[in-house]
CSV table of C-alpha atoms in Angstrom, one decimal:
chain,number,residue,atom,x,y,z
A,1,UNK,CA,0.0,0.0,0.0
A,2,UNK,CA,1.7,3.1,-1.0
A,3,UNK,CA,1.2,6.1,1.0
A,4,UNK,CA,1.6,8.7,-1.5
A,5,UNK,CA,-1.0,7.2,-3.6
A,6,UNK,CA,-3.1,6.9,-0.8
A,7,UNK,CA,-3.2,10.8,0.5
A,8,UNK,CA,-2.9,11.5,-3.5
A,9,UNK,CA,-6.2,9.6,-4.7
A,10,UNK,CA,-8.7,9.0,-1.7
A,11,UNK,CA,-7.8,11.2,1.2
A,12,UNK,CA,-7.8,14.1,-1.1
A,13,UNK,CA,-11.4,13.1,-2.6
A,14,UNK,CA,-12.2,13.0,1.3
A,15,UNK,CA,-10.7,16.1,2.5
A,16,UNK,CA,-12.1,18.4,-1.2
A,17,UNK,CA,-15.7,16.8,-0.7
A,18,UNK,CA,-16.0,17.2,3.0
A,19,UNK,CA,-14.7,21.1,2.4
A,20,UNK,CA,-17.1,22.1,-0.6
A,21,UNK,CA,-20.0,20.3,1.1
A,22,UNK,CA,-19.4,21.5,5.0
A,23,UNK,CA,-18.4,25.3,3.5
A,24,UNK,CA,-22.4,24.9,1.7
A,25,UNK,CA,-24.0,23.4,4.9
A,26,UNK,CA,-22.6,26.1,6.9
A,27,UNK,CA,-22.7,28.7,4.8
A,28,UNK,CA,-26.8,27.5,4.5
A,29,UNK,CA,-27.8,26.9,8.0
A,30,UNK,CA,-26.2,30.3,9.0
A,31,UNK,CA,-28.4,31.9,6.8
A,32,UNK,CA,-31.2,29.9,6.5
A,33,UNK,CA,-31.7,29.3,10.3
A,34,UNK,CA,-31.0,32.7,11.7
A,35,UNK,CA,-33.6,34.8,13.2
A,36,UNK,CA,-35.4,37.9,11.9
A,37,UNK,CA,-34.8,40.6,14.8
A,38,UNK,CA,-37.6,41.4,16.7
A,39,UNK,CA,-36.6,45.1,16.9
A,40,UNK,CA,-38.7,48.5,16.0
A,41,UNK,CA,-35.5,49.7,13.5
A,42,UNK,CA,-34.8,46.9,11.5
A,43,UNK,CA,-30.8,47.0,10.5
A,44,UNK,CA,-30.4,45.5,6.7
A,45,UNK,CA,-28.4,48.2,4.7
A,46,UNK,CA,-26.9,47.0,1.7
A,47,UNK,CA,-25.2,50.1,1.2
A,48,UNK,CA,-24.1,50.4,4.9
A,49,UNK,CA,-22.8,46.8,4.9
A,50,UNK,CA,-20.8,47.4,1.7
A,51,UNK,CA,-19.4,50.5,2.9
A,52,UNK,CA,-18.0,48.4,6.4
A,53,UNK,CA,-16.9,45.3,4.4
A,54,UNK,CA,-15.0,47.9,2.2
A,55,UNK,CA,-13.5,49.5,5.1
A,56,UNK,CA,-12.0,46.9,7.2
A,57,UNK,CA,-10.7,45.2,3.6
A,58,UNK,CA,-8.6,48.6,2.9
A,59,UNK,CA,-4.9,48.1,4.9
A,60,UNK,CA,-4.8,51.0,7.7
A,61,UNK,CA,-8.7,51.6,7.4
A,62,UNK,CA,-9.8,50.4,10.7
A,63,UNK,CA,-9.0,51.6,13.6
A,64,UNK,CA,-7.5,48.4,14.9
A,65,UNK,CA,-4.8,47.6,12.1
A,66,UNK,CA,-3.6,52.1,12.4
A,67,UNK,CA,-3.1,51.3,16.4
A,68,UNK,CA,-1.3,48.3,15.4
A,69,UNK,CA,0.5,48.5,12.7
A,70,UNK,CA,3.1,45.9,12.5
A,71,UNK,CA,0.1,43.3,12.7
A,72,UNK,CA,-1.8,45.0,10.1
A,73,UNK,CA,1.0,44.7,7.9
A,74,UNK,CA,2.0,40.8,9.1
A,75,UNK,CA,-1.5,39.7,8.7
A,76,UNK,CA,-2.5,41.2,5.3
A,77,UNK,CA,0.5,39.8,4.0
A,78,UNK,CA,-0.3,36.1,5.5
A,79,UNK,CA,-4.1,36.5,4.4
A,80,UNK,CA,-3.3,37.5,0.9
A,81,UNK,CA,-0.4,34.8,0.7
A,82,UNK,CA,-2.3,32.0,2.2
A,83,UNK,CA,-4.9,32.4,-0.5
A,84,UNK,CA,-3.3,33.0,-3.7
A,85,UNK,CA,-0.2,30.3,-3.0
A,86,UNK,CA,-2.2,27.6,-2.7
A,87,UNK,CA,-3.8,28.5,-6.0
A,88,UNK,CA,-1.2,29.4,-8.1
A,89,UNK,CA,2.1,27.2,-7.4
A,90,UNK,CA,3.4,25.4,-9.8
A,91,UNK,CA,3.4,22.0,-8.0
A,92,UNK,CA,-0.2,22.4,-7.4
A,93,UNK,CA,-1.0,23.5,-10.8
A,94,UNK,CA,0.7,20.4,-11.9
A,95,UNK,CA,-1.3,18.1,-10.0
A,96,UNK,CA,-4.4,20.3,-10.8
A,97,UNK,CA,-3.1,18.9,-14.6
A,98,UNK,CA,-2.6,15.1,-14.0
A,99,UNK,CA,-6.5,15.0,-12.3
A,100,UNK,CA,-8.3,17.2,-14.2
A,101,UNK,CA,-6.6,18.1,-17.5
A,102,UNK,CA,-6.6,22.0,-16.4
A,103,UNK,CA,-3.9,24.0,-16.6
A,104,UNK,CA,-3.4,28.1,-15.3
A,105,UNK,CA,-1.0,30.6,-14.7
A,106,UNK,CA,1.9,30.0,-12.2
A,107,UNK,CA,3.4,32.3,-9.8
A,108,UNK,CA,7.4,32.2,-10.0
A,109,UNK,CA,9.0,29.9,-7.8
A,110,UNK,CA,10.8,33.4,-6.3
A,111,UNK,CA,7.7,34.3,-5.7
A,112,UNK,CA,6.3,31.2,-4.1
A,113,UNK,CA,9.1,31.4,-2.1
A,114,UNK,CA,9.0,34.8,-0.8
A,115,UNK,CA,5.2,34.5,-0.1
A,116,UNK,CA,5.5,30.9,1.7
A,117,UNK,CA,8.5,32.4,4.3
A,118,UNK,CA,6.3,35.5,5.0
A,119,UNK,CA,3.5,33.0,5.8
A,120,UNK,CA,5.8,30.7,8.2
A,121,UNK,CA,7.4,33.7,9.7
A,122,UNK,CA,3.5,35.5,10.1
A,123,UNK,CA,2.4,32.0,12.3
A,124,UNK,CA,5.5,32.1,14.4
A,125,UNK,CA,4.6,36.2,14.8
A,126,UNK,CA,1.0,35.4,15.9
A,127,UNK,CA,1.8,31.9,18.1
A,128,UNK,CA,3.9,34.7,19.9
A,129,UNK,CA,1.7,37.5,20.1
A,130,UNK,CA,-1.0,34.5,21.6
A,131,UNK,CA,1.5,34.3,24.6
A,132,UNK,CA,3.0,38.0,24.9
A,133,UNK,CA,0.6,40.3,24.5
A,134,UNK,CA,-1.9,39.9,27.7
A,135,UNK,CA,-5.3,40.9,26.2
A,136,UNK,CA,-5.0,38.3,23.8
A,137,UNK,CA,-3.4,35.7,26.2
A,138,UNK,CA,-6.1,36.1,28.0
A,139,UNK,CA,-8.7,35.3,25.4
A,140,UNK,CA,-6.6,32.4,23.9
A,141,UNK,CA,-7.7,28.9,23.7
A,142,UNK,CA,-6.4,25.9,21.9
A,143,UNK,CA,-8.0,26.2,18.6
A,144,UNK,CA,-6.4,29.9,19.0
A,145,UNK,CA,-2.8,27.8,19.2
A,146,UNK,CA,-3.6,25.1,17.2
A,147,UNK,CA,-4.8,26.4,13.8
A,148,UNK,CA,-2.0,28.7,13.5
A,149,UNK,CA,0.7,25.8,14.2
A,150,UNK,CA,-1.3,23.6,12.0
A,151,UNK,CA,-1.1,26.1,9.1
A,152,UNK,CA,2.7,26.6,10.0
A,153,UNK,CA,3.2,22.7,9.5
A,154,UNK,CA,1.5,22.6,6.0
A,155,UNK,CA,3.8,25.7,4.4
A,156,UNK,CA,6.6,24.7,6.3
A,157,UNK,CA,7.0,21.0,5.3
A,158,UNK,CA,5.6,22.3,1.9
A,159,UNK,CA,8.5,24.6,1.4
A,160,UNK,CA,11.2,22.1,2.5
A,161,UNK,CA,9.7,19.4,-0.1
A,162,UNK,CA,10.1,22.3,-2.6
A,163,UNK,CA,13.6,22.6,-2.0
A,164,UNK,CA,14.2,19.1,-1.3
A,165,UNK,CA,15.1,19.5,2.4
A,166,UNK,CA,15.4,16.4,4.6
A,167,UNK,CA,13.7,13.1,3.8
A,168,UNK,CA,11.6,13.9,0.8
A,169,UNK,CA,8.8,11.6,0.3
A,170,UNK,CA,7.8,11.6,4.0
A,171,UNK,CA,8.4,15.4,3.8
A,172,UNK,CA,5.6,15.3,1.0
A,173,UNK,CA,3.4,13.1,2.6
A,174,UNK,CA,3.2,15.3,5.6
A,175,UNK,CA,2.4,18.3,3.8
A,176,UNK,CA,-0.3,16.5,1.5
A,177,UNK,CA,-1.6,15.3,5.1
A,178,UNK,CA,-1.6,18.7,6.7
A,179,UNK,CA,-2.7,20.6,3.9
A,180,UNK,CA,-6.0,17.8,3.8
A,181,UNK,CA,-6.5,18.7,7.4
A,182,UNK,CA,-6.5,21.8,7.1
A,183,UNK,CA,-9.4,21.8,4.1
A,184,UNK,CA,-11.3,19.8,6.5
A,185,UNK,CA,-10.8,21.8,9.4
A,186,UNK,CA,-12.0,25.5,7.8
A,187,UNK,CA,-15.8,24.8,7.7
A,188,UNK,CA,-15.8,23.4,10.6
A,189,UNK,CA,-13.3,25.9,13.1
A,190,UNK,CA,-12.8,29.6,13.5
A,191,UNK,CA,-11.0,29.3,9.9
A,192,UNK,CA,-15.0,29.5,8.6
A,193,UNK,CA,-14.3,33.1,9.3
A,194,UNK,CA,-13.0,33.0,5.1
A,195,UNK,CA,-17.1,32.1,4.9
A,196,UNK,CA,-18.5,34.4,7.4
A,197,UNK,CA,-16.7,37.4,7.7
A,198,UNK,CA,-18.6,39.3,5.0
A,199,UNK,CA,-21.7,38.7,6.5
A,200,UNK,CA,-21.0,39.7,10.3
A,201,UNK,CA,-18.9,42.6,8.9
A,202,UNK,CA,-22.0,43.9,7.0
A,203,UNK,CA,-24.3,43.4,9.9
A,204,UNK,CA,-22.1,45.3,12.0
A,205,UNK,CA,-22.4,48.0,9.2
A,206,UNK,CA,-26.1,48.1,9.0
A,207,UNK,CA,-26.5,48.1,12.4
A,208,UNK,CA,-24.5,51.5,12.8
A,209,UNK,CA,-24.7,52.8,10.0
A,210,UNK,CA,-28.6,52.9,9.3
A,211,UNK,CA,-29.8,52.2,12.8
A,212,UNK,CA,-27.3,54.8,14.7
A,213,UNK,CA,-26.0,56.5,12.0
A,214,UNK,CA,-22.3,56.2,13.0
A,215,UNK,CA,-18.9,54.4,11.5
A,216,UNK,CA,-17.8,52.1,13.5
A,217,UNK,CA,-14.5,51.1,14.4
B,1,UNK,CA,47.4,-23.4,-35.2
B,2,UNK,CA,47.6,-20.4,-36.7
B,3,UNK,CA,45.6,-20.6,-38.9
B,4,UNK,CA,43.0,-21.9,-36.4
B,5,UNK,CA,44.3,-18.8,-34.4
B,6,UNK,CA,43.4,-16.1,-37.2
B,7,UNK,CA,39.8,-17.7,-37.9
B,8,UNK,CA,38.9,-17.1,-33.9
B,9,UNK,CA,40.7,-13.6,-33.9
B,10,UNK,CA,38.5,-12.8,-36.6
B,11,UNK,CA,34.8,-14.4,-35.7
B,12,UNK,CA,36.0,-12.5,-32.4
B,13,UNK,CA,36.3,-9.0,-33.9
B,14,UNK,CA,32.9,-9.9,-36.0
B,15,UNK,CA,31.2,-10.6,-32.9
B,16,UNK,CA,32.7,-7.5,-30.9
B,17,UNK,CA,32.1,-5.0,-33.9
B,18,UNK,CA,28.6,-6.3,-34.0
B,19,UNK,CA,28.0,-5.7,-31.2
B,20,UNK,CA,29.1,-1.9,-31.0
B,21,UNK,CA,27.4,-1.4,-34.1
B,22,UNK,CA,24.2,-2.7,-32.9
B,23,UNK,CA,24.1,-0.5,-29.8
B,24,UNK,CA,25.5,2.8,-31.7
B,25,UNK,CA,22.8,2.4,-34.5
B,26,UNK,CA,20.2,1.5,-31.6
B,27,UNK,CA,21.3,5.1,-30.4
B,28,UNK,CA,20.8,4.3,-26.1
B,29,UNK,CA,22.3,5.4,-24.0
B,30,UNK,CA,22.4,4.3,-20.6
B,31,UNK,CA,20.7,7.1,-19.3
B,32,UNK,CA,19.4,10.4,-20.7
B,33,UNK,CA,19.1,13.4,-18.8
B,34,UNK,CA,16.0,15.3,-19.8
B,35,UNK,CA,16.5,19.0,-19.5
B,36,UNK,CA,15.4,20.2,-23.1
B,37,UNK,CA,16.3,24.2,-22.5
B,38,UNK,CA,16.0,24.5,-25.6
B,39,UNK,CA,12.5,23.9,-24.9
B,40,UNK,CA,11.9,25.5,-21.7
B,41,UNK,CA,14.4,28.3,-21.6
B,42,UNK,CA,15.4,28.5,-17.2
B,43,UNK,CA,14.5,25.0,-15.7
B,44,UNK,CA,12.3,25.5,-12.9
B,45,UNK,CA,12.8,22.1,-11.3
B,46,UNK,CA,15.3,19.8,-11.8
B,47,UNK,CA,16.6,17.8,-14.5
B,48,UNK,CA,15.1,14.3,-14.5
B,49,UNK,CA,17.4,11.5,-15.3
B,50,UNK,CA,15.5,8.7,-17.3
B,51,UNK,CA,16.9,5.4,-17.8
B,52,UNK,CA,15.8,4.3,-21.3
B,53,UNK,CA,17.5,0.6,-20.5
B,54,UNK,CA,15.4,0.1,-17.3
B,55,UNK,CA,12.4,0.9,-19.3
B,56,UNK,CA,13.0,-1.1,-21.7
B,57,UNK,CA,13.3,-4.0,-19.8
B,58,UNK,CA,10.6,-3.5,-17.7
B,59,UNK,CA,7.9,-2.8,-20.8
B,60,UNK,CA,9.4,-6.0,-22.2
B,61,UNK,CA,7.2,-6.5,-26.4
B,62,UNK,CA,5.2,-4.0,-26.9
B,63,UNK,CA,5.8,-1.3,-24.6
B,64,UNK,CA,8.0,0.7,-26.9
B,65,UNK,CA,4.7,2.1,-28.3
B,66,UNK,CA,3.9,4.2,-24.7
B,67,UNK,CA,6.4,7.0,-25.4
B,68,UNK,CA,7.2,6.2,-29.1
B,69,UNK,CA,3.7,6.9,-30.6
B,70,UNK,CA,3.7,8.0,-33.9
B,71,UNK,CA,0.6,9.2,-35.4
B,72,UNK,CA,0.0,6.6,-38.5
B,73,UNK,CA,-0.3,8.5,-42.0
B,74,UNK,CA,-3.3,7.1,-43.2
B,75,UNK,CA,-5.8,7.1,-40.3
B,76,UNK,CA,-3.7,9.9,-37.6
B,77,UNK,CA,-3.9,6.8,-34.8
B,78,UNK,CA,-1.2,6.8,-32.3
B,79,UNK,CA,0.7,3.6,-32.6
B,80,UNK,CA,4.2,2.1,-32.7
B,81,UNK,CA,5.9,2.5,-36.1
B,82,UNK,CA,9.1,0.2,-35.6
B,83,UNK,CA,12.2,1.7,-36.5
B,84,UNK,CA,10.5,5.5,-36.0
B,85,UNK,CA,11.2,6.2,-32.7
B,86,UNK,CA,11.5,9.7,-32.1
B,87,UNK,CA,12.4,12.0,-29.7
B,88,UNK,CA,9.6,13.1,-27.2
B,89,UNK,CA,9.9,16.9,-28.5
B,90,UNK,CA,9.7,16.2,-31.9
B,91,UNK,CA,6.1,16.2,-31.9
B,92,UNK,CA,5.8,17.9,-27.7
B,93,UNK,CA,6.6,21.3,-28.2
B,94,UNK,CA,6.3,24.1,-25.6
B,95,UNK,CA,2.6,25.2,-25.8
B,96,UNK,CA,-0.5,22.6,-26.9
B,97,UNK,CA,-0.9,22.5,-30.2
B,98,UNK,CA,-4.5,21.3,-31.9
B,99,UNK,CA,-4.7,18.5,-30.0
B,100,UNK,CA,-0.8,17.3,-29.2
B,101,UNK,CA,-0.2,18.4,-25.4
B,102,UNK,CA,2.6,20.8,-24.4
B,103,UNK,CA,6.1,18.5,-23.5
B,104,UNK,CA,5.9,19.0,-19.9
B,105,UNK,CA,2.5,18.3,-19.5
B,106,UNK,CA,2.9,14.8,-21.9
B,107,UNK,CA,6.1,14.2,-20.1
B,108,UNK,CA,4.3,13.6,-16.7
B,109,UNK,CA,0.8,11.9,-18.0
B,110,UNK,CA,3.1,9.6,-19.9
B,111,UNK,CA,5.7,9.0,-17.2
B,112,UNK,CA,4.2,9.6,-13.7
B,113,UNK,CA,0.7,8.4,-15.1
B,114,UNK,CA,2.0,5.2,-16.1
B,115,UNK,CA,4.0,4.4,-12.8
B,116,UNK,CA,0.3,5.7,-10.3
B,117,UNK,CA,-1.0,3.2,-13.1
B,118,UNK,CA,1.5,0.6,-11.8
B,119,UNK,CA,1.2,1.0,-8.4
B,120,UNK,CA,-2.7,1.1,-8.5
B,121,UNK,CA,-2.8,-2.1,-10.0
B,122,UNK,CA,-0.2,-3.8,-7.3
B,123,UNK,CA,2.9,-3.4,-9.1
B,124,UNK,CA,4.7,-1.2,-6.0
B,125,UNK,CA,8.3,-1.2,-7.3
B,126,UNK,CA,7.0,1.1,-10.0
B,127,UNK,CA,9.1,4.3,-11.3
B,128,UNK,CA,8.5,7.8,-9.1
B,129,UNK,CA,5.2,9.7,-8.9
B,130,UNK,CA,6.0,12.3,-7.2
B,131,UNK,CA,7.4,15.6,-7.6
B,132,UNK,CA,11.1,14.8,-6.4
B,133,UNK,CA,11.2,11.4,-7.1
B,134,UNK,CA,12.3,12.5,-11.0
B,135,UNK,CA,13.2,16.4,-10.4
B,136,UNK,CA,16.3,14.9,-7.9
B,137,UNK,CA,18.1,18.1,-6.6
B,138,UNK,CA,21.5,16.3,-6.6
C-alpha cells in the first residue's frame, strides 16, 4: 500500500468533498436558520454593509490595524499569501493537470518562495503575540494555538519538499496530510471566518450605519 | 594453429564489432538526462534522469509504443511505427498544439501516469510519482 498514492487519490477526494460540502452546509444553515430581529429599526443596509466590508478590507482603514500596525501589515501579507499560494504554485497546478486536465497561470518559484516564508514567519509572529501580549493571552484557547501551528506545518513541510530538504517523500506526505486537514478543518473551526466574515462585517455596518448612523471602528 | 588462431581472432572482432554497431545504431544510451532548455528556456525544477534501458526492460514486447507513438499517416492513430522512434519533442513542443499536449504536460501523463497506473494495480516497485522522485536536486 503506498502512501503517496493513498493521501494523493482518496484522502484528497475526502478532504475536497468534506470542504465544498461542510463550506455549503454552513454557509446554509447560518443563513437559513437565523432569526429575523424582533426590533422597532430593522438593521439591513446593503449600502451600509458594503461600505463596512469595504472598510475593514482597505490596509490601515480600521482603527484596529492604524493602532497596530506591524500586525496590520503581518496579517495582510499572511491572508493574501495563504490564498493565492495555494492556488497558483506550480506544483499544485501540476497536480491540478494530471486529475483534471486543467492547466493556469503559475506564480514564480521566487515568488512562491518569498510568499510561503512570509507565511511561516506570520504564524510564528502570531503563536507569539498568543503568549506576549496579555489581552489576547487572555482570550486564547487551543483552537487559538492550534490552527495557526497547523497552518505553520503545512507551508513549512511544503516549502522544505520544494527545496528538497530532509527526507523527501515523507516530507511530501506530511504536507499533503496537513494541507488535507487543514481543508477539513476551515468549515468546521474559526478558519470559517473565510465564509463568514462578510456577512457579520456587514451586519455590524447596518446596524450602525442605518440604525445609529455612526462608523464604527 | 595459426591458422586456427586467425579464424577465432576474426569471428571475435565480428562478434565485438557487432555488437558496438548494434548499440550505436540503436542510439541508447544508458541514461538520458531530460532537460530540453531548448525547450523551456530556465529550468524551474530539476533535470530528470530517465533510464531508457530500465524501461526497456521492464515494458518488455510492446511497450516501446507508450512514449514512441507515432501518429499513423493514413488514419492519424497513435501507434508504434518500428524503427521510427523519435524523440519526445519532436512532436511535444512548448505550448498545446490542436490536440498534441505541451512537452511537460505529456512528459508527466506519460511518465508519472504510467508508474500511479503501476502502483494502483499492485505493481509497487514502480518508477517515481511524485514531484522529487524524478526532479532529484542532486
Amino acid at each position: 500500500m503506498d502512501v503517496y498514492e493513498l493521501v494523493r487519490g482518496p484522502l484528497a477526494w475526502v478532504a475536497l468533498i468534506v470542504f465544498v460540502a461542510g463550506c455549503l452546509f454552513r454557509l446554509l444553515s447560518t443563513l437559513l436558520t437565523g432569526k429575523k430581529e424582533t426590533t422597532l429599526y430593522p438593521s439591513t443596509s446593503f449600502t451600509d454593509g458594503l461600505r463596512s466590508i469595504l472598510h475593514g478590507l482597505v490596509p490601515f482603514g480600521s482603527t484596529y490595524m492604524r493602532r497596530q500596525p506591524l500586525f496590520a501589515v503581518v496579517t495582510i501579507g499572511f491572508h493574501l499569501c495563504v490564498i493565492i499560494l495555494p492556488i497558483f504554485l506550480l506544483a499544485h497546478i501540476v497536480l491540478w493537470y494530471e486529475s483534471w486536465q486543467v492547466l493556469w497561470w503559475s506564480l514564480p518559484d521566487w515568488l512562491a518562495d518569498i510568499m510561503a516564508v512570509w507565511i511561516i514567519l506570520a504564524c510564528i509572529y502570531f503563536l507569539v503575540r498568543r503568549w506576549a501580549v496579555p489581552e489576547v493571552k487572555k482570550i486564547t484557547r487551543t483552537t487559538d494555538v492550534l490552527l495557526p501551528v497547523m497552518i505553520l506545518l503545512t507551508f513549512l513541510t511544503g516549502f522544505l519538499a520544494y527545496h528538497q530538504w530532509g527526507p523527501y517523500r515523507p516530507m511530501l506526505i506530511l504536507h499533503v496530510l496537513s494541507g488535507e486537514i487543514l481543508l477539513i478543518a476551515i468549515p468546521f473551526t474559526k478558519l470559517g471566518h473565510m465564509l463568514f466574515v462578510m456577512f457579520s462585517r456587514a451586519y455590524m455596518g447596518a446596524e450602525f450605519g442605518k440604525v445609529l448612523k455612526a462608523r464604527e471602528w | 594453429m595459426r591458422f586456427k588462431l586467425s579464424i577465432v581472432t576474426f569471428v571475435f572482432g565480428l562478434v565485438v564489432t557487432s555488437a558496438v554497431g548494434w548499440q550505436v545504431s540503436m542510439a541508447q544510451e544508458e541514461e538520458y538526462i531530460l532537460a530540453h532548455e531548448d525547450v523551456f528556456g530556465n529550468l524551474r525544477r530539476p533535470q530528470v534522469g530517465f533510464s531508457h534501458e530500465t524501461h526497456v526492460d521492464k515494458l518488455e514486447d510492446g511497450g516501446c509504443g507508450k512514449c514512441h507513438h507515432a501518429p499513423d499517416d493514413k488514419t492519424g492513430q497513435l501507434g508504434y511505427i518500428d524503427g521510427d522512434e523519435q524523440p519526445c519533442m519532436e512532436c511535444h513542443g512548448l505550448q498545446k498544439a490542436n490536440r498534441i499536449p505541451a512537452l511537460r504536460e505529456a512528459y508527466h501523463a506519460n511518465c508519472t501516469g504510467c508508474h500511479r497506473d503501476q502502483i494502483k494495480s499492485g505493481n509497487l516497485q514502480s518508477g517515481p510519482t511524485t514531484c522529487g522522485g524524478c526532479h532529484r536536486k542532486n
